[in-house]
Coordinates of C-alpha atoms in Angstrom, one line a residue:
M29 CA 44.7 4.5 -4.2
F30 CA 40.9 4.7 -4.3
K31 CA 38.8 7.9 -4.3
L32 CA 35.3 8.2 -2.9
F33 CA 33.1 11.2 -3.6
A34 CA 30.0 12.1 -1.5
P35 CA 28.3 15.2 -3.1
T36 CA 26.0 15.6 -0.1
G37 CA 24.9 14.0 3.1
C38 CA 21.5 12.9 1.8
V39 CA 20.0 12.9 -1.6
G40 CA 17.7 16.0 -1.8
F41 CA 19.6 18.0 0.8
G42 CA 21.4 19.8 -2.0
F43 CA 25.0 20.9 -2.7
V44 CA 26.8 23.8 -4.2
D45 CA 27.3 23.3 -8.0
S46 CA 30.9 24.7 -8.0
A47 CA 31.9 22.3 -5.2
F48 CA 30.3 19.4 -7.0
S49 CA 32.5 20.3 -10.0
T50 CA 35.5 20.3 -7.8
G51 CA 34.7 16.9 -6.6
L52 CA 34.4 15.6 -10.1
E53 CA 37.8 17.0 -10.9
Q54 CA 39.3 14.7 -8.3
Q55 CA 38.4 11.8 -10.6
P56 CA 36.7 9.7 -8.0
A57 CA 36.2 5.9 -8.6
I58 CA 32.6 6.1 -7.4
I59 CA 30.1 8.6 -6.3
G60 CA 28.1 7.5 -3.2
M61 CA 24.9 9.0 -1.9
D62 CA 23.0 8.1 1.2
A63 CA 19.3 8.8 0.7
G64 CA 17.6 8.2 4.0
S65 CA 17.5 7.4 7.7
C66 CA 15.1 6.1 10.4
D67 CA 15.7 9.3 12.3
P68 CA 12.5 10.9 11.1
G69 CA 10.6 8.1 12.7
P70 CA 8.4 5.2 11.6
A71 CA 5.8 7.0 9.6
Y72 CA 7.7 7.2 6.3
L73 CA 8.5 3.5 6.3
G74 CA 4.9 2.7 7.2
M75 CA 3.3 5.0 4.6
G76 CA 5.8 4.3 1.9
T77 CA 6.6 8.0 1.4
S78 CA 9.8 10.1 1.4
F79 CA 10.6 12.7 4.0
V80 CA 12.6 14.6 1.4
P81 CA 10.5 16.5 -1.3
R82 CA 10.5 15.0 -4.8
D83 CA 11.6 18.2 -6.4
S84 CA 14.7 18.3 -4.1
V85 CA 15.6 14.7 -4.9
L86 CA 15.1 15.4 -8.6
R87 CA 17.3 18.4 -8.5
D88 CA 20.3 16.5 -6.9
L89 CA 20.0 13.4 -9.2
D90 CA 19.5 15.6 -12.3
R91 CA 23.0 17.0 -11.6
V92 CA 24.7 13.9 -10.5
L93 CA 23.6 11.2 -12.9
P94 CA 24.4 13.0 -16.2
A95 CA 27.8 14.1 -14.9
A96 CA 28.7 10.7 -13.6
K97 CA 27.6 9.0 -16.8
A98 CA 29.7 11.3 -19.0
R99 CA 32.8 10.4 -16.9
G100 CA 32.0 6.7 -16.5
I101 CA 31.7 7.0 -12.7
P102 CA 29.3 4.5 -11.1
V103 CA 26.8 6.1 -8.7
L104 CA 25.7 4.1 -5.6
I105 CA 22.6 5.2 -3.7
G106 CA 21.5 3.5 -0.4
T107 CA 18.2 3.8 1.6
A108 CA 16.4 5.1 -1.5
G109 CA 13.4 7.3 -1.0
G110 CA 14.2 8.0 2.7
A111 CA 13.3 4.6 4.2
G112 CA 14.3 2.0 1.7
G113 CA 11.1 0.0 1.3
N114 CA 9.8 -1.1 -2.1
P115 CA 7.6 2.0 -2.6
H116 CA 10.6 4.2 -1.8
V117 CA 12.8 2.4 -4.3
D118 CA 10.1 2.6 -7.0
W119 CA 9.6 6.3 -6.2
T120 CA 13.3 7.0 -6.7
L121 CA 13.4 4.9 -9.8
D122 CA 10.6 6.9 -11.3
I123 CA 12.6 10.1 -10.8
V124 CA 15.6 8.4 -12.5
R125 CA 13.3 7.5 -15.4
E126 CA 12.1 11.1 -15.7
I127 CA 15.6 12.4 -15.8
C128 CA 16.7 9.9 -18.4
A129 CA 13.7 10.7 -20.6
A130 CA 14.2 14.5 -20.3
R131 CA 17.9 14.4 -21.0
G132 CA 18.1 11.5 -23.4
L133 CA 20.3 9.7 -20.9
R134 CA 20.9 6.0 -21.2
L135 CA 21.5 4.3 -17.9
K136 CA 22.0 0.7 -16.8
V137 CA 20.6 0.5 -13.2
A138 CA 21.0 -2.3 -10.7
V139 CA 18.0 -2.2 -8.3
I140 CA 18.5 -3.9 -4.9
R141 CA 15.4 -4.5 -2.8
S142 CA 15.5 -4.7 1.0
E143 CA 12.0 -5.5 2.1
F144 CA 12.0 -8.8 4.0
D145 CA 9.4 -11.5 3.3
K146 CA 7.4 -12.3 6.5
A147 CA 7.5 -16.0 5.9
F148 CA 11.3 -15.8 5.8
L149 CA 11.4 -13.8 9.1
L150 CA 8.9 -16.2 10.8
D151 CA 11.0 -19.1 9.8
A152 CA 14.2 -17.4 11.1
Y153 CA 12.4 -16.4 14.3
G154 CA 11.3 -20.0 14.9
K155 CA 14.9 -21.1 14.6
G156 CA 16.1 -18.5 17.1
R157 CA 17.9 -16.4 14.5
V158 CA 16.0 -13.1 15.1
K159 CA 17.6 -11.4 18.2
P160 CA 16.8 -8.1 19.9
L161 CA 19.1 -5.1 20.0
A162 CA 19.4 -3.1 23.2
G163 CA 16.1 -1.6 24.1
A164 CA 14.1 -3.5 21.5
P165 CA 10.5 -4.2 22.2
A166 CA 9.5 -7.8 22.9
I167 CA 8.2 -9.7 19.8
D168 CA 6.4 -12.9 18.9
E169 CA 5.0 -14.3 15.7
G170 CA 2.1 -12.0 15.9
V171 CA 4.3 -8.9 15.9
I172 CA 6.1 -10.1 12.8
G173 CA 2.8 -11.0 11.1
R174 CA 1.2 -7.6 11.8
A175 CA 4.2 -5.6 10.6
G176 CA 3.2 -3.3 7.8
R177 CA 6.7 -3.2 6.3
V178 CA 10.0 -4.7 7.4
V179 CA 13.3 -3.7 5.8
G180 CA 16.8 -5.0 6.5
M181 CA 20.0 -2.8 6.4
M182 CA 22.2 -4.5 3.8
G183 CA 25.9 -4.6 4.1
L184 CA 28.7 -4.4 1.5
E185 CA 28.0 -7.6 -0.4
P186 CA 24.8 -6.6 -2.4
F187 CA 26.5 -3.5 -3.6
Q188 CA 29.6 -5.4 -4.6
Q189 CA 27.5 -7.9 -6.5
A190 CA 25.6 -5.2 -8.3
L191 CA 28.9 -3.5 -9.4
K192 CA 30.0 -6.7 -11.0
L193 CA 27.1 -6.2 -13.5
D194 CA 28.9 -3.1 -15.0
V195 CA 26.0 -0.7 -14.2
D196 CA 25.9 3.1 -14.2
L197 CA 23.8 3.3 -11.1
V198 CA 23.2 1.1 -8.1
L199 CA 19.8 2.0 -6.5
A200 CA 19.4 0.2 -3.2
G201 CA 16.8 -0.1 -0.5
R202 CA 17.6 0.2 3.2
A203 CA 21.4 -0.1 3.7
C204 CA 24.1 0.5 6.2
D205 CA 25.3 4.0 5.5
A206 CA 29.0 2.9 5.4
A207 CA 28.2 0.0 3.0
I208 CA 27.4 2.5 0.2
F209 CA 30.9 3.8 0.2
A210 CA 33.0 0.9 1.5
A211 CA 31.7 -1.8 -0.9
A212 CA 33.8 -0.7 -3.9
P213 CA 37.1 0.0 -2.2
V214 CA 37.0 -3.3 -0.2
A215 CA 36.3 -5.1 -3.5
K216 CA 39.5 -3.4 -4.9
G217 CA 41.6 -4.6 -2.0
I218 CA 41.5 -1.6 0.4
P219 CA 41.5 -2.9 4.0
R220 CA 37.9 -3.2 5.3
S221 CA 38.8 -1.3 8.5
L222 CA 40.0 1.8 6.6
A223 CA 37.2 1.6 4.0
L224 CA 34.5 1.4 6.7
H225 CA 36.1 4.1 8.8
A226 CA 36.3 6.5 5.9
A227 CA 32.8 5.6 4.8
K228 CA 31.4 6.2 8.2
I229 CA 32.5 9.8 8.1
I230 CA 32.0 10.6 4.4
Q231 CA 28.5 9.3 4.2
C232 CA 27.3 12.6 5.8
G233 CA 29.0 14.6 3.0
N234 CA 30.6 17.6 4.7
G235 CA 29.0 16.8 8.0
A236 CA 32.4 16.4 9.7
V237 CA 33.7 19.9 8.9
V238 CA 34.3 22.4 11.7
Q239 CA 31.4 24.6 10.8
R240 CA 28.9 23.4 8.3
L241 CA 27.8 26.4 6.2
V242 CA 25.4 24.4 3.9
P243 CA 25.0 20.7 3.0
D244 CA 27.8 19.8 0.6
G245 CA 30.4 17.2 -0.3
M246 CA 33.6 15.6 0.6
V247 CA 36.2 13.4 -1.1
G248 CA 38.0 10.6 0.5
T249 CA 41.3 9.2 -0.8
L250 CA 42.1 5.7 0.5
T251 CA 45.4 3.8 0.4
Q252 CA 46.5 0.5 2.0
E253 CA 47.8 2.4 5.0
D254 CA 45.4 5.4 5.6
F255 CA 42.9 7.7 4.1
V256 CA 42.5 11.5 3.7
L257 CA 39.2 13.4 3.9
T258 CA 38.9 16.7 2.1
P259 CA 35.9 19.0 2.1
L260 CA 35.0 20.7 -1.1
L261 CA 33.3 24.0 -0.3
P262 CA 35.7 26.9 0.0
G263 CA 35.9 28.2 3.6
T264 CA 35.3 24.9 5.2
R265 CA 37.8 22.6 6.8
C266 CA 38.2 19.4 8.8
T267 CA 40.3 19.0 11.9
P268 CA 41.3 15.9 13.8
Q269 CA 38.8 16.9 16.5
S270 CA 35.9 17.4 14.0
I271 CA 36.6 14.0 12.4
I272 CA 36.9 12.3 15.8
S273 CA 33.7 14.0 17.0
H274 CA 31.8 12.7 14.0
S275 CA 32.4 9.2 15.2
L276 CA 29.7 9.7 17.8
Y277 CA 27.1 10.7 15.1
E278 CA 24.3 8.1 15.2
N279 CA 26.5 5.9 17.3
P280 CA 26.5 5.4 21.1
D281 CA 30.2 4.4 21.2
A282 CA 33.0 6.8 20.1
Y283 CA 35.2 3.8 19.0
L284 CA 33.1 0.8 18.2
T285 CA 30.7 0.7 15.2
P286 CA 28.8 -2.6 14.6
E287 CA 28.4 -3.6 10.9
P288 CA 26.8 -6.8 9.5
A289 CA 30.1 -8.7 9.3
G290 CA 31.8 -7.4 12.4
V291 CA 32.8 -4.4 14.4
L292 CA 34.8 -1.4 13.2
D293 CA 37.2 -0.5 16.0
A294 CA 38.6 3.1 16.0
S295 CA 40.1 2.9 19.5
S296 CA 43.7 2.8 18.1
A297 CA 43.1 5.2 15.2
W298 CA 45.3 8.2 14.7
Y299 CA 44.3 11.6 13.1
R300 CA 46.6 14.2 11.6
Q301 CA 46.0 17.6 10.0
E302 CA 47.3 17.8 6.5
P303 CA 49.5 20.8 5.3
D304 CA 46.6 22.3 3.3
G305 CA 44.9 23.1 6.6
C306 CA 41.5 21.6 5.6
S307 CA 42.1 17.9 5.1
V308 CA 42.7 15.2 7.7
R309 CA 44.7 12.0 7.4
V310 CA 43.4 9.0 9.4
G311 CA 44.9 5.5 10.0
G312 CA 45.2 2.8 12.5
S313 CA 41.6 1.6 12.7
Q314 CA 40.8 -2.1 13.0
F315 CA 38.0 -4.5 12.0
H316 CA 36.9 -7.4 14.2
P317 CA 34.9 -10.1 12.3
S318 CA 31.9 -11.5 14.0
S319 CA 31.1 -15.2 14.2
E320 CA 27.6 -14.5 12.8
Y321 CA 26.6 -12.3 9.8
T322 CA 23.7 -10.2 11.0
I323 CA 21.3 -7.7 9.4
R324 CA 19.5 -5.1 11.4
L325 CA 15.7 -5.1 10.9
E326 CA 13.4 -2.1 11.0
G327 CA 9.7 -3.0 11.2
V328 CA 6.6 -0.9 11.7
E329 CA 2.9 -1.3 12.3
L330 CA -0.1 0.9 12.2
A331 CA -0.9 2.2 15.7
G332 CA -4.0 4.2 14.9
Y333 CA -4.9 7.8 13.7
R334 CA -3.9 11.0 15.4
T335 CA -5.5 14.5 15.8
I336 CA -3.7 17.3 17.5
T337 CA -4.2 20.9 18.5
L338 CA -1.7 23.7 19.2
G339 CA -2.2 26.5 21.7
G340 CA -0.5 29.0 23.8
I341 CA -0.8 29.8 27.5
R342 CA 0.1 33.3 28.7
D343 CA -1.6 33.4 32.1
T344 CA 1.1 33.6 34.8
V345 CA -1.4 32.4 37.4
L346 CA -2.0 29.3 35.4
I347 CA 1.6 28.8 34.5
E348 CA 2.6 28.7 38.2
Q349 CA 0.3 25.7 38.7
I350 CA 0.7 24.2 35.2
D351 CA 1.7 20.7 36.4
S352 CA -1.2 20.2 38.8
F353 CA -3.5 21.8 36.2
C354 CA -2.5 19.4 33.5
E355 CA -2.8 16.4 35.9
K356 CA -6.4 17.6 36.8
F357 CA -7.2 18.1 33.1
M358 CA -6.0 14.6 32.1
Q359 CA -8.1 13.0 34.8
K360 CA -11.2 14.9 33.7
W361 CA -10.4 14.2 30.0
Q362 CA -10.2 10.5 30.6
R363 CA -13.3 10.5 32.7
R364 CA -15.3 12.4 30.1
I365 CA -14.3 10.0 27.4
A366 CA -15.2 7.0 29.6
E367 CA -18.7 8.5 30.0
M368 CA -19.3 9.4 26.4
F369 CA -17.7 6.2 24.8
A370 CA -18.8 3.7 27.4
G371 CA -18.9 0.3 25.7
K372 CA -17.4 1.7 22.5
L373 CA -13.7 2.4 23.4
A374 CA -11.7 0.7 26.1
R375 CA -9.0 2.7 27.8
T376 CA -6.3 0.6 26.0
D377 CA -7.8 1.6 22.6
Y378 CA -6.6 5.2 22.6
I379 CA -3.6 7.4 23.7
L380 CA -3.9 10.9 25.1
N381 CA -0.9 13.2 25.5
V382 CA -0.1 16.8 26.4
R383 CA 3.3 18.4 25.6
L384 CA 4.3 21.6 27.3
Y385 CA 6.9 23.6 25.3
G386 CA 8.6 26.0 27.7
V387 CA 8.4 23.4 30.5
N388 CA 9.4 19.9 29.3
G389 CA 8.0 19.5 25.8
T390 CA 11.3 18.2 24.5
M391 CA 12.8 16.2 27.4
G392 CA 9.7 15.1 29.2
T393 CA 10.4 13.7 32.7
R394 CA 14.1 14.0 32.1
E395 CA 14.1 17.8 31.9
P396 CA 16.5 19.0 34.6
Y397 CA 15.3 22.7 34.6
T398 CA 12.2 23.6 36.6
H399 CA 12.1 27.3 35.8
K400 CA 9.0 28.3 33.8
G401 CA 8.8 31.4 31.6
Y402 CA 6.0 33.8 31.0
E403 CA 4.6 31.8 28.0
I404 CA 4.0 28.1 27.4
G405 CA 3.2 26.3 24.1
I406 CA 0.9 23.3 24.5
V407 CA 0.3 20.4 22.1
M408 CA -2.6 18.1 22.8
E409 CA -2.9 14.9 20.9
A410 CA -5.3 12.0 20.7
T411 CA -4.6 8.7 18.9
A412 CA -7.4 6.2 18.3
P413 CA -8.3 3.3 16.0
T414 CA -10.0 5.6 13.5
Q415 CA -9.5 9.2 12.5
Q416 CA -13.2 10.0 13.4
Q417 CA -12.6 8.7 16.9
A418 CA -9.4 10.6 17.3
N419 CA -11.2 13.8 16.2
A420 CA -13.9 13.2 18.7
L421 CA -11.4 12.5 21.6
L422 CA -9.4 15.6 20.8
G423 CA -12.5 17.7 20.5
I424 CA -13.6 16.6 24.0
G425 CA -10.2 17.5 25.5
Q426 CA -10.0 20.8 23.6
N427 CA -13.4 22.1 24.8
L428 CA -12.7 20.8 28.4
I429 CA -9.2 22.5 28.8
F430 CA -10.4 25.8 27.3
H431 CA -12.6 26.7 30.2
L432 CA -11.3 24.4 32.9
P433 CA -11.3 26.2 36.3
V434 CA -8.0 27.6 37.5
D435 CA -7.2 28.0 41.2
G436 CA -6.9 31.7 41.9
W437 CA -9.5 32.8 39.3
S438 CA -13.2 32.9 39.6
G439 CA -15.9 32.9 37.0
Q440 CA -15.4 31.6 33.5
V441 CA -11.9 31.6 32.2
S442 CA -10.3 31.1 28.8
N443 CA -7.0 29.3 29.3
I444 CA -5.6 28.8 25.9
A445 CA -5.1 30.9 22.7
F446 CA -5.5 28.8 19.6
P447 CA -3.5 30.1 16.6
Y448 CA -5.5 28.2 14.0
S449 CA -9.1 27.8 13.0
P450 CA -10.1 25.1 13.0
A451 CA -8.0 24.4 16.0
A452 CA -8.0 20.6 15.5
I453 CA -5.5 19.2 12.9
D454 CA -5.8 15.7 11.5
T455 CA -2.3 14.2 11.2
G456 CA -3.5 10.9 9.8
P457 CA -2.1 7.4 10.4
V458 CA 0.4 6.8 13.2
Y459 CA 3.0 4.1 13.0
R460 CA 5.3 2.7 15.6
F461 CA 8.5 0.7 15.4
T462 CA 8.0 -2.9 16.3
L463 CA 11.3 -4.4 15.2
N464 CA 14.7 -3.2 16.2
H465 CA 16.4 -6.6 15.9
V466 CA 19.0 -8.5 13.9
V467 CA 18.5 -11.6 11.8
E468 CA 21.4 -14.0 11.3
L469 CA 22.1 -14.9 7.7
D470 CA 24.1 -17.7 6.1
D471 CA 24.2 -15.8 2.8
P472 CA 24.5 -11.9 2.8
L473 CA 22.9 -11.7 -0.6
Q474 CA 19.9 -14.0 0.1
P475 CA 17.2 -11.4 1.2
F476 CA 18.4 -8.7 -1.2
P477 CA 17.3 -9.5 -4.8
I478 CA 19.0 -7.6 -7.6
E479 CA 17.3 -6.6 -10.8
V480 CA 18.8 -4.7 -13.8
V481 CA 16.7 -2.0 -15.4
N482 CA 17.8 -0.2 -18.6
F483 CA 16.7 3.3 -19.5

C-alpha cells in the first residue's frame, strides 16, 4: 500500500488547515504539489514571473514544509513558480530559504531544472527528433534560436532520481502533473497504470469532488490492484461520475492520456463508490509503452508590447449595427495609421484588435448566439514593436472610435464611455507560444540536471 497526499491543486491556491491536518493523519508516504500550468498563457514563462502571488505561495509552503519535515515525509513540487523556468525555480527556492531562516528549519532540497539548452534543441531538430503536436506552429532553426525561454515537461525519472538522494524536498521545474505523484509509487513497485491514473486525478487536489467549496486536498491509497481517492474537507465527496469526469480536465480524450514513456489508457477502468459515501475505488486502467521517450516542449518569444483601453457602449442605435460599425472603424483605424506612420511601420509590424463583450468577446467567430443586449463592453488593443508605438496606435484608434459617425445619428456623437482616466492602459510585453512540440530523448534524465541545496 502507498499513500499520496495532495494538500491543494496548486501551490498558493490555499487549503483548509484542519483538512491538511486530516491528510497528515493518514500517514502519507509523500506530499505532492503541482505549482503551475501553461493555462495562464505564455507571458509568465516569457517574463519569468509567477501567476500566483508570492504571499500566497509562502503561506502554503510555510504550513507544508515544517509539518512534512517533522514527520519525515518528502515533499515533491513540480512546475515551480507557475511556469517552471529557471527564474521560477529560483523564485520558489528563495521562498523556501525564507521559511527555513524564519523557522530554523533544516532542509535538504533537490532542485531539478527544466530549461532546455538551445544548442541541444537545434541539434535534436537537425536530427529530426523535434516533432510537432497537433495544431503546433511551424518551426525552423530561427524559431528555436529566437525563443526567449524553452522548458520541457519532465516525466517520472528525474523525480525518482532526486528521491534517491534522501532529500526533504524535491523542487522541480516544468513537469508533467502526474509525474509529481506517480514517481514515488512506481519506484516502490505500484503498477505504472494505477499510479499515473491516480496521479492524474489527485494532482488537482480536491478538483474531482462533486462540488468544490474551496481549493483543498485529497489522499490517494494505492495497492497492486486498485486505488482509493478520498477528499479531506468535511461536506465534500467524490462519486464515480465526478472521478470519470475529471479525466477530461486538460485532456482532449476521456480515456487516453499521453505521458513521456507511453499512454495511460482508462478505457477499461472501473469505478466504485466506497461505503463511506465520499471515497471512490478505481482499477482496471492500463499503460501502453511508446517506442520513443518524448518530452513536451513549451517555448515562447517576445511578440511586442501592448496597450489597451476598456469602454462601454450603451447606445441601442449603435448596438444594432455594431458589426458593420466595427468593420468601418477597423478600416479607418488602419488607414489612419498608414498615413501617420508611412515609412516607419509596416502593416505586418503591428496587431490591432477589438473584442466585444456582450456579442462575441469570448468565442469570437465561433459564437453561436446572435442576440445583442442593451449594453456592450469593448476592449481595444494595439500591439507593436515598442510600448511607445503601441501607445500611439491605440491613441489613434481611441480618438477615432469615440466620435466616429453612426448611421441614424447626425452631428457629433460620443460612442463609448471610458471607465478609467487615463483611458489607455499599458500592459507591457506580449509573448506568444512558438513551441508546442515533443523532443525524443535517449536518456530521460539528460536535459534535467539535479542539484542538492542544504538550508
